[in-house]
């Protein structure tokens, strides 16, 4: 097992572009890679470009008729078939859509293959984490579900237990749906409450299909306004115990940065410092509970494309590369110049929001009248007994 980490990157992923008025601006990807380079992290990880996923790989999750529809919309965006979720407000069709989407999927699949083969202990694809795409349709800015494809490829290779932890502000519905009946995959999603936010799923009662899949999905639906202390308390009250019990052979995590208080599309109030803490916690869980520390870390949502996303995912790369960045470090001026050149905005000056994060352990007790604790209790009571754990 190599102790090195992989960073999946191909400049062509920035062609995943829904247009200038769409919130998922590919500049967030370019700026993240620029910040990775500004900190010299490409010297601490192996930067690798993988080929696009072919149809046989895409079919591990997606229907062929849907793949054909994406390819047709890619060739002629004006003829996109909205019955497949294409050409909609959320997922406008664009020239080259199939190629760009398959390229992102290929990076995540290759990351999973490399980690399972022992070529690296960790692999990061911050361009991935497109967790809303369904087998037969695009949804929520996502065309191909690279996270589900990476997991499906691991299962194809013989992996028997994969844990998927999703801390995006939106429920990881597409990944949950892909493995709803499969006890080999444990999906855990922490997200803003579905009553408040797209996609309207991720209720605690969603615990997997009756039968062998029961208990394979865990959903922690957080109240709007949850900040650092509550978010970290919720994560640590649910995720480590499940991972310790499941003992996955590979850990796949999705690190959407849209939990941040500056994100324009959601209502949590999490800081960059708390996001970094959860990234580090996922890294620690891989080392503690996964043989060979096999960890695949993905990006996801995040629409504060200058101030938040590049800093959050650069921290993720540093953690995976065992070269964590000092949050108090001054961001290199070369990157801030790049920000201004690309966006005409001023970039942030440091790798921190200035928060000192802490949380109260669940083991210290809970308040049944507290809304955050109610959310944690709901998740634990719904899923933990199905896994033989005390709620």
mmCIF file of N, CA and C in Angstrom, residues 17-19 22 85-94 97:
data_model
loop_
_atom_site.group_PDB
_atom_site.id
_atom_site.type_symbol
_atom_site.label_atom_id
_atom_site.label_comp_id
_atom_site.label_asym_id
_atom_site.label_seq_id
_atom_site.Cartn_x
_atom_site.Cartn_y
_atom_site.Cartn_z
ATOM 1 N N UNK A 17 -20.103 23.141 -17.663
ATOM 2 C CA UNK A 17 -20.460 24.558 -17.553
ATOM 3 C C UNK A 17 -21.895 24.772 -18.021
ATOM 4 N N UNK A 18 -22.783 25.036 -17.080
ATOM 5 C CA UNK A 18 -24.200 25.240 -17.392
ATOM 6 C C UNK A 18 -24.515 26.653 -17.875
ATOM 7 N N UNK A 19 -23.519 27.508 -17.953
ATOM 8 C CA UNK A 19 -23.756 28.858 -18.456
ATOM 9 C C UNK A 19 -23.482 29.932 -17.431
ATOM 10 N N UNK A 22 -25.726 30.420 -14.255
ATOM 11 C CA UNK A 22 -25.949 29.265 -13.387
ATOM 12 C C UNK A 22 -25.046 29.337 -12.161
ATOM 13 N N UNK A 85 -34.678 15.164 -17.395
ATOM 14 C CA UNK A 85 -34.113 16.208 -16.552
ATOM 15 C C UNK A 85 -33.107 17.090 -17.251
ATOM 16 N N UNK A 86 -33.033 16.990 -18.565
ATOM 17 C CA UNK A 86 -32.056 17.745 -19.353
ATOM 18 C C UNK A 86 -32.724 18.958 -19.994
ATOM 19 N N UNK A 87 -31.975 20.064 -20.081
ATOM 20 C CA UNK A 87 -32.539 21.275 -20.657
ATOM 21 C C UNK A 87 -33.477 21.987 -19.703
ATOM 22 N N UNK A 88 -33.336 21.724 -18.406
ATOM 23 C CA UNK A 88 -34.158 22.356 -17.380
ATOM 24 C C UNK A 88 -33.406 23.537 -16.770
ATOM 25 N N UNK A 89 -34.078 24.249 -15.861
ATOM 26 C CA UNK A 89 -33.426 25.369 -15.185
ATOM 27 C C UNK A 89 -32.230 24.881 -14.380
ATOM 28 N N UNK A 90 -32.390 23.769 -13.675
ATOM 29 C CA UNK A 90 -31.290 23.244 -12.861
ATOM 30 C C UNK A 90 -30.186 22.631 -13.706
ATOM 31 N N UNK A 91 -30.565 21.947 -14.768
ATOM 32 C CA UNK A 91 -29.597 21.227 -15.593
ATOM 33 C C UNK A 91 -29.741 21.616 -17.068
ATOM 34 N N UNK A 92 -29.367 22.852 -17.412
ATOM 35 C CA UNK A 92 -29.440 23.263 -18.818
ATOM 36 C C UNK A 92 -28.511 22.406 -19.676
ATOM 37 N N UNK A 93 -28.959 22.110 -20.868
ATOM 38 C CA UNK A 93 -28.093 21.358 -21.783
ATOM 39 C C UNK A 93 -27.018 22.276 -22.342
ATOM 40 N N UNK A 94 -25.831 21.738 -22.566
ATOM 41 C CA UNK A 94 -24.758 22.524 -23.174
ATOM 42 C C UNK A 94 -23.925 21.622 -24.066
ATOM 43 N N UNK A 97 -21.783 18.324 -23.063
ATOM 44 C CA UNK A 97 -22.261 17.913 -21.738
ATOM 45 C C UNK A 97 -21.866 16.466 -21.413
#
